Coordinates of C-alpha atoms and ligand atoms in Angstrom, one line a residue:
M25 CA 60.0 38.2 60.2
P26 CA 58.3 35.1 58.8
P27 CA 56.6 33.3 61.7
N28 CA 58.4 30.0 61.5
I29 CA 62.0 31.3 61.6
V30 CA 64.4 29.7 64.1
D31 CA 67.5 31.5 65.0
V32 CA 70.3 28.9 65.2
R33 CA 73.2 31.2 64.4
A34 CA 75.0 30.7 67.7
N35 CA 74.7 26.9 67.5
M36 CA 76.8 26.6 64.3
P37 CA 80.3 25.3 64.5
N38 CA 83.1 27.8 64.8
Y39 CA 80.6 30.6 65.6
E40 CA 82.8 32.4 68.1
T41 CA 85.6 33.0 65.6
Y42 CA 83.5 34.6 62.9
K43 CA 80.5 36.1 64.6
D44 CA 81.8 39.7 64.4
W45 CA 82.8 39.6 60.8
N46 CA 81.2 41.9 58.3
R47 CA 80.7 41.7 54.6
N48 CA 81.4 45.4 54.0
A49 CA 79.3 45.3 50.9
T50 CA 75.7 46.2 50.0
I51 CA 73.2 43.3 49.9
L52 CA 71.7 43.4 46.4
G53 CA 70.3 39.9 45.8
I54 CA 69.3 36.4 47.0
T55 CA 70.5 33.1 45.7
I56 CA 68.6 29.8 46.1
H57 CA 70.5 26.5 46.6
H58 CA 70.0 22.9 47.5
P59 CA 72.6 20.6 49.1
A60 CA 71.8 17.9 46.5
T61 CA 71.4 15.3 49.2
A62 CA 68.4 13.0 49.6
D63 CA 67.6 10.1 51.9
R64 CA 68.8 7.0 50.0
S65 CA 65.8 4.8 50.9
T66 CA 63.0 7.4 50.7
G67 CA 64.3 10.1 48.4
G68 CA 63.1 12.7 50.8
P69 CA 65.1 15.8 52.1
T70 CA 67.7 15.1 54.8
G71 CA 69.8 17.3 57.0
D72 CA 69.6 20.8 58.4
A73 CA 71.8 23.9 59.0
Y74 CA 73.8 22.1 61.6
S75 CA 74.7 19.1 59.4
Y76 CA 75.5 21.2 56.4
F77 CA 77.6 23.7 58.4
N78 CA 79.4 20.8 60.1
Y79 CA 80.3 19.4 56.7
H80 CA 81.5 22.8 55.4
V81 CA 83.5 23.6 58.5
N82 CA 84.8 20.3 59.7
G83 CA 84.7 18.4 56.4
R84 CA 85.9 21.1 54.0
G85 CA 87.8 23.4 56.3
W86 CA 85.8 26.6 55.7
A87 CA 85.6 29.2 58.4
H88 CA 81.8 29.0 58.5
G89 CA 78.9 27.4 56.7
G90 CA 77.9 28.3 53.2
Y91 CA 74.3 29.6 53.6
N92 CA 72.6 32.4 55.5
Y93 CA 69.3 30.5 55.7
V94 CA 68.3 26.8 55.5
I95 CA 64.7 25.7 54.9
T96 CA 64.4 22.1 56.1
G97 CA 62.1 19.5 54.7
D98 CA 59.3 20.4 57.1
G99 CA 59.4 24.1 56.0
A100 CA 61.1 25.4 59.1
I101 CA 63.4 28.4 58.4
Q102 CA 66.8 28.2 60.1
Y103 CA 68.6 31.5 60.4
A104 CA 72.1 30.0 60.4
L105 CA 74.6 32.7 59.3
D106 CA 74.0 36.4 60.0
D107 CA 73.1 38.5 56.9
K108 CA 76.0 40.8 57.7
I109 CA 78.4 37.9 57.0
A110 CA 79.1 36.9 53.4
A111 CA 78.3 33.2 52.9
Y112 CA 80.7 31.1 50.7
H113 CA 78.0 30.0 48.3
A114 CA 78.8 31.1 44.7
G115 CA 82.4 32.2 44.5
F116 CA 84.4 31.3 41.4
N117 CA 88.1 31.4 40.4
D118 CA 88.9 34.6 38.5
P119 CA 92.4 35.8 39.5
D120 CA 92.5 38.3 36.6
N121 CA 89.0 39.6 37.3
S122 CA 88.2 38.9 33.6
E123 CA 84.4 38.8 34.4
G124 CA 84.5 42.1 36.2
L125 CA 82.8 40.4 39.2
E126 CA 85.0 41.4 42.1
Y127 CA 87.5 38.6 41.3
G128 CA 84.8 36.0 41.5
Q129 CA 83.5 37.2 44.9
Y130 CA 80.6 39.3 43.6
W131 CA 77.9 36.9 44.4
N132 CA 79.3 36.1 47.9
N133 CA 79.8 39.7 48.6
H134 CA 76.3 41.0 47.5
Y135 CA 73.9 38.0 47.5
L136 CA 72.3 36.3 50.5
A137 CA 72.2 32.5 50.3
I138 CA 69.1 30.4 51.1
C139 CA 69.4 26.6 50.9
L140 CA 66.3 24.3 50.6
S141 CA 67.0 20.8 52.0
G142 CA 66.5 18.2 49.2
W143 CA 67.7 17.3 45.7
F144 CA 65.4 18.8 43.1
S145 CA 65.9 16.7 40.0
T146 CA 65.2 13.2 38.7
D147 CA 67.9 10.6 37.9
R148 CA 69.4 10.8 41.4
T149 CA 72.0 8.2 42.2
Y150 CA 74.6 7.3 44.8
Q151 CA 77.7 5.1 44.8
D152 CA 78.1 2.3 47.3
G153 CA 80.5 -0.6 47.2
G154 CA 81.6 0.3 43.7
E155 CA 78.0 0.2 42.4
T156 CA 75.6 2.9 41.4
H157 CA 72.3 2.9 43.1
V158 CA 69.1 4.8 42.2
I159 CA 67.4 7.0 44.8
P160 CA 63.6 6.7 44.7
D161 CA 61.8 9.5 42.9
N162 CA 60.1 11.1 45.9
D163 CA 60.4 14.7 46.7
T164 CA 62.1 15.6 43.5
Y165 CA 60.3 19.0 43.8
P166 CA 60.5 21.2 46.8
R167 CA 57.6 20.5 49.2
Q168 CA 54.7 22.9 49.5
A169 CA 55.8 23.9 53.1
Q170 CA 59.3 24.6 51.8
L171 CA 58.0 26.8 49.0
A172 CA 55.7 28.7 51.3
S173 CA 58.5 29.4 53.7
L174 CA 60.8 30.3 50.8
M175 CA 58.4 32.9 49.5
A176 CA 57.8 34.4 52.9
L177 CA 61.5 34.6 53.6
I178 CA 62.2 36.2 50.2
R179 CA 59.5 38.8 50.7
H180 CA 60.9 39.6 54.2
L181 CA 64.4 40.0 52.9
R182 CA 63.3 42.0 49.9
Q183 CA 61.7 44.5 52.2
S184 CA 64.7 44.6 54.5
Y185 CA 67.3 45.2 51.8
D186 CA 65.2 46.6 48.9
I187 CA 66.1 43.7 46.6
L188 CA 65.0 43.8 43.0
V189 CA 62.9 40.9 41.7
E190 CA 65.5 40.3 38.9
N191 CA 68.1 39.8 41.7
V192 CA 66.2 36.8 43.1
R193 CA 68.1 34.0 41.4
V194 CA 69.0 30.3 41.6
H195 CA 72.6 29.3 41.8
R196 CA 72.9 28.1 38.2
E197 CA 71.9 31.6 36.9
L198 CA 75.0 33.2 38.4
T199 CA 77.8 34.0 35.9
G200 CA 80.9 31.9 36.6
N201 CA 79.0 29.1 38.3
A202 CA 78.8 25.9 36.3
T203 CA 76.2 24.0 38.3
Q204 CA 72.6 22.7 38.1
C205 CA 72.0 23.8 41.7
P206 CA 69.2 23.9 43.0
G207 CA 68.1 21.2 40.5
L208 CA 66.2 21.6 37.3
N209 CA 62.9 21.1 39.1
M210 CA 63.3 24.4 40.9
D211 CA 62.0 27.1 38.5
P212 CA 63.2 30.6 39.3
A213 CA 61.0 32.2 36.6
Q214 CA 57.9 31.0 38.6
I215 CA 59.3 32.5 41.8
R216 CA 60.0 35.9 40.2
Q217 CA 56.6 35.8 38.5
Q218 CA 54.9 35.4 41.9
L219 CA 57.0 38.2 43.4
R220 CA 56.1 40.6 40.6
Q221 CA 52.4 40.1 41.5
D222 CA 53.0 41.3 45.0
P223 CA 51.3 44.6 45.7
S224 CA 53.9 47.4 45.8
P225 CA 54.5 49.0 49.2
P226 CA 52.7 52.3 49.9
S227 CA 54.5 55.4 48.6
P228 CA 56.7 57.1 51.1
Q229 CA 55.4 60.3 52.6
P230 CA 57.3 63.3 51.4
T231 CA 59.2 65.3 54.0
P232 CA 58.5 69.0 53.2
Q233 CA 61.2 71.6 53.6
P234 CA 60.4 74.6 55.8
G235 CA 57.9 76.8 54.0
E236 CA 56.6 74.0 51.7
H237 CA 53.6 72.8 53.8
V238 CA 50.7 74.9 55.1
I239 CA 47.7 74.2 57.1
L240 CA 44.8 76.3 56.0
V241 CA 42.5 77.3 58.9
P242 CA 39.2 79.1 58.3
D243 CA 39.2 82.2 60.4
T244 CA 37.7 81.0 63.6
D245 CA 39.2 79.9 66.9
I246 CA 37.3 76.6 66.7
Y247 CA 39.3 75.3 63.8
L248 CA 42.7 76.6 65.1
N249 CA 42.1 74.9 68.4
A250 CA 41.3 71.7 66.6
A251 CA 44.6 71.8 64.8
L252 CA 46.9 72.7 67.6
T253 CA 48.4 69.2 68.3
Y254 CA 49.0 68.7 64.5
I255 CA 50.7 72.0 64.2
W256 CA 52.8 71.4 67.2
K257 CA 53.9 68.0 65.8
F258 CA 54.6 68.8 62.2
Q259 CA 55.3 72.6 62.3
P260 CA 53.6 73.5 59.0
D261 CA 53.0 77.2 58.1
V262 CA 49.6 78.3 59.3
S263 CA 47.4 80.5 57.1
F264 CA 44.0 81.9 57.8
A265 CA 43.5 83.0 54.1
P266 CA 42.5 80.0 52.0
Q267 CA 41.5 82.3 49.2
A268 CA 45.1 83.5 48.8
A269 CA 46.9 80.2 49.2
A270 CA 47.0 78.9 45.6
G271 CA 50.5 78.9 44.1
K272 CA 52.2 79.5 47.4
W273 CA 52.7 76.1 49.0
R274 CA 53.6 72.6 47.6
Y275 CA 51.7 70.7 50.3
I276 CA 48.4 71.9 51.6
T277 CA 46.3 70.6 54.5
A278 CA 42.9 72.3 54.4
I279 CA 40.6 71.9 57.3
G280 CA 36.9 72.8 57.7
P281 CA 34.7 74.4 55.0
I282 CA 37.0 74.9 52.0
G283 CA 35.3 74.4 48.6
D284 CA 36.0 71.9 45.8
D285 CA 36.8 74.8 43.4
L286 CA 39.4 76.3 45.6
R287 CA 41.1 72.9 46.2
A288 CA 41.2 72.3 42.4
E289 CA 42.8 75.7 42.1
Y290 CA 45.5 74.7 44.5
K291 CA 46.3 71.6 42.4
H292 CA 46.1 73.6 39.2
R293 CA 48.7 76.1 40.6
G294 CA 51.2 73.4 41.4
A295 CA 50.3 71.9 44.9
Q296 CA 51.4 68.3 44.9
I297 CA 49.2 67.3 47.8
V298 CA 45.9 68.9 48.9
D299 CA 44.5 67.1 51.9
H300 CA 41.0 68.1 53.0
I301 CA 39.7 67.3 56.4
A302 CA 36.1 68.4 56.5
G303 CA 33.3 68.3 59.1
E304 CA 32.7 69.7 62.6
Q305 CA 35.3 70.4 65.2
A306 CA 35.2 66.9 66.9
P307 CA 35.8 64.7 63.8
I308 CA 38.5 67.1 62.6
I309 CA 40.3 66.8 65.9
Q310 CA 39.9 63.1 65.7
Q311 CA 41.4 62.8 62.2
L312 CA 44.3 65.2 62.9
D313 CA 45.1 63.4 66.2
D314 CA 45.1 60.1 64.3
L315 CA 47.7 61.5 61.9
V316 CA 49.8 62.7 64.8
A317 CA 49.6 59.3 66.5
K318 CA 50.7 57.5 63.3
N319 CA 53.4 60.1 62.7
Q320 CA 51.8 60.6 59.3
R321 CA 51.7 64.1 58.0
F322 CA 49.4 63.5 55.0
L323 CA 46.2 61.6 54.6
S324 CA 47.0 60.4 51.1
Y325 CA 50.0 60.6 48.9
E326 CA 50.2 59.8 45.2
E327 CA 53.6 59.7 43.5
P328 CA 53.6 62.2 40.7
P329 CA 53.6 60.2 37.4
P330 CA 57.1 59.9 35.8
D331 CA 57.7 62.4 33.0
P332 CA 57.9 60.2 29.8
T333 CA 60.1 62.8 28.0
Q334 CA 62.9 62.5 30.6
P335 CA 65.5 59.8 30.5
V336 CA 65.5 57.3 33.3
T337 CA 68.6 55.6 34.7
Y338 CA 69.5 51.9 35.0
T339 CA 72.3 50.2 37.0
V340 CA 74.0 47.5 35.0
Q341 CA 73.6 44.1 36.5
P342 CA 75.8 41.0 36.0
G343 CA 75.1 39.3 32.7
D344 CA 73.7 42.5 31.1
S345 CA 74.6 43.6 27.6
L346 CA 73.4 46.8 25.8
S347 CA 71.0 44.7 23.6
K348 CA 69.6 42.9 26.6
I349 CA 68.9 46.3 28.3
A350 CA 67.4 47.7 25.1
L351 CA 65.1 44.6 24.9
Q352 CA 64.0 45.2 28.5
F353 CA 63.2 48.9 28.1
Y354 CA 62.1 49.2 24.4
G355 CA 61.1 45.6 23.6
K356 CA 63.7 45.6 20.8
A357 CA 67.3 44.5 21.2
S358 CA 68.4 46.3 18.0
L359 CA 67.7 49.7 19.8
W360 CA 70.9 49.2 21.8
T361 CA 72.5 51.9 19.7
V362 CA 70.1 54.5 21.3
I363 CA 71.5 53.6 24.8
F364 CA 75.1 53.5 23.5
T365 CA 74.7 57.0 21.9
A366 CA 73.2 58.4 25.1
N367 CA 76.1 57.1 27.2
R368 CA 79.1 57.7 25.0
D369 CA 80.7 59.7 27.8
I370 CA 81.1 56.6 29.9
I371 CA 81.0 53.7 27.4
S372 CA 83.9 53.4 24.9
D373 CA 83.3 49.9 23.7
P374 CA 79.7 48.8 23.4
G375 CA 80.7 45.2 23.9
R376 CA 82.1 45.9 27.4
I377 CA 79.8 47.5 30.0
R378 CA 80.6 47.1 33.6
V379 CA 78.4 45.9 36.5
G380 CA 77.3 48.9 38.5
M381 CA 77.6 51.5 35.7
V382 CA 74.6 53.9 35.8
L383 CA 73.3 54.3 32.3
K384 CA 70.9 57.0 31.0
I385 CA 68.0 55.3 29.2
P386 CA 66.4 57.8 26.8
P387 CA 62.6 57.6 26.1
N388 CA 61.5 54.9 23.6
P389 CA 62.4 56.4 20.2
Ligands
ZN8 ZN1 74.2 26.0 45.1

C-alpha cells in the first residue's frame, strides 16, 4: 500500500447499507476524476471524501459516493469506497446497449475511480447573485504531492489487479461520457508514459510437474547431505549421473563440480533452466537453504523469448477498431485486413467488433 493512505471507508454516509455489496465483475482499469470544485477566493482544491460522498448521498440521493479513492489537496490518499464495490463514476444512458458496453455500466463495473481534489483547467467561474465571478488561477494543475500520491496509488492498484497501462484513463477518455473531467490540464498520456517506464515485475517462477525437475548430485555423501533440506522442500527427482542427464529433464539444478560443457549440453538438449550452485559444501548448503527460506525453487529464471512465427492474441478493449489494433501491432492501420482474415470465424462484420473478443493477431506480414 502507498504509505500515506488513510482508510475512511467506514466513516462515509450510508456505509452500513452498502458495505457488503460486491461488484461481481473483474477490475480491468482505473479512471481519474476531479470534482471540479475550487476555493472561490484562492482557487485551491477544496473538500475531501466525506464532503463529496455527503453530496452524492444526501444531495443527489445515491446509495454511496462516486469514487473508490480521493486524493486531497495535500496529497493524502483517502480509501473511501471498497474496491469490491462499483463506484457510480462513469455510467451512461444506453437502454438498447448500442455501444456494447454493458448498457452503459461497463466503466462502473470494471474500472476503479480515483478523484483528485481540485479543478484542473483555466477559465473557472462561479455564479453568485445572478453574476458570474472568476475564480483566481491558482492550482489549475494538480499539485506535486497529489501527482506523487496518484502515481503511487496507480502502481499499487496495477499490481493488485494486473491492470494494463492502456486501461489507466481519465474520465473524458471513456466512451459514452461527454465531459472534460478531470480538466484539460490533466494529461493522461503523460501518466501512461511514466507507467510504461516502470521496470516490469520479475518473471514468475515456473512450477514443474512431477518428473520435470531434477537435482544433480555428484556421487558423494557430502553433496547429498548438503541438498537434503532443498530436496525435502521441493521434491525434485535426484540423480547421481550428471553425464546422463541431458535431454531428460526440463529444469535442472546442478550442485558441486559440474562443467560448463555439460551445462551447455543440458540447454542444448532442451532444458529451460539450468541452475548451477558451485563451491564447497558449506556455501552450497547456504545457497540451497536460502532458496528454501524464500520458497524459491530456482536461482534465476528467464522467460523463453516469444516465438515470432506464432500468432499472439489480443482482447478487444472499448473504443477499439480493427484498424486501430492493426496500427498498434503492425504500425499500419491498412493491415486490418490481415487481422480480419485471421478471425473470420468470430468476426462477420469488420466494422463491428465486440469488447472482450479475443482476436488472433498473426505475425507482421
Ligand atoms: Zn469525472
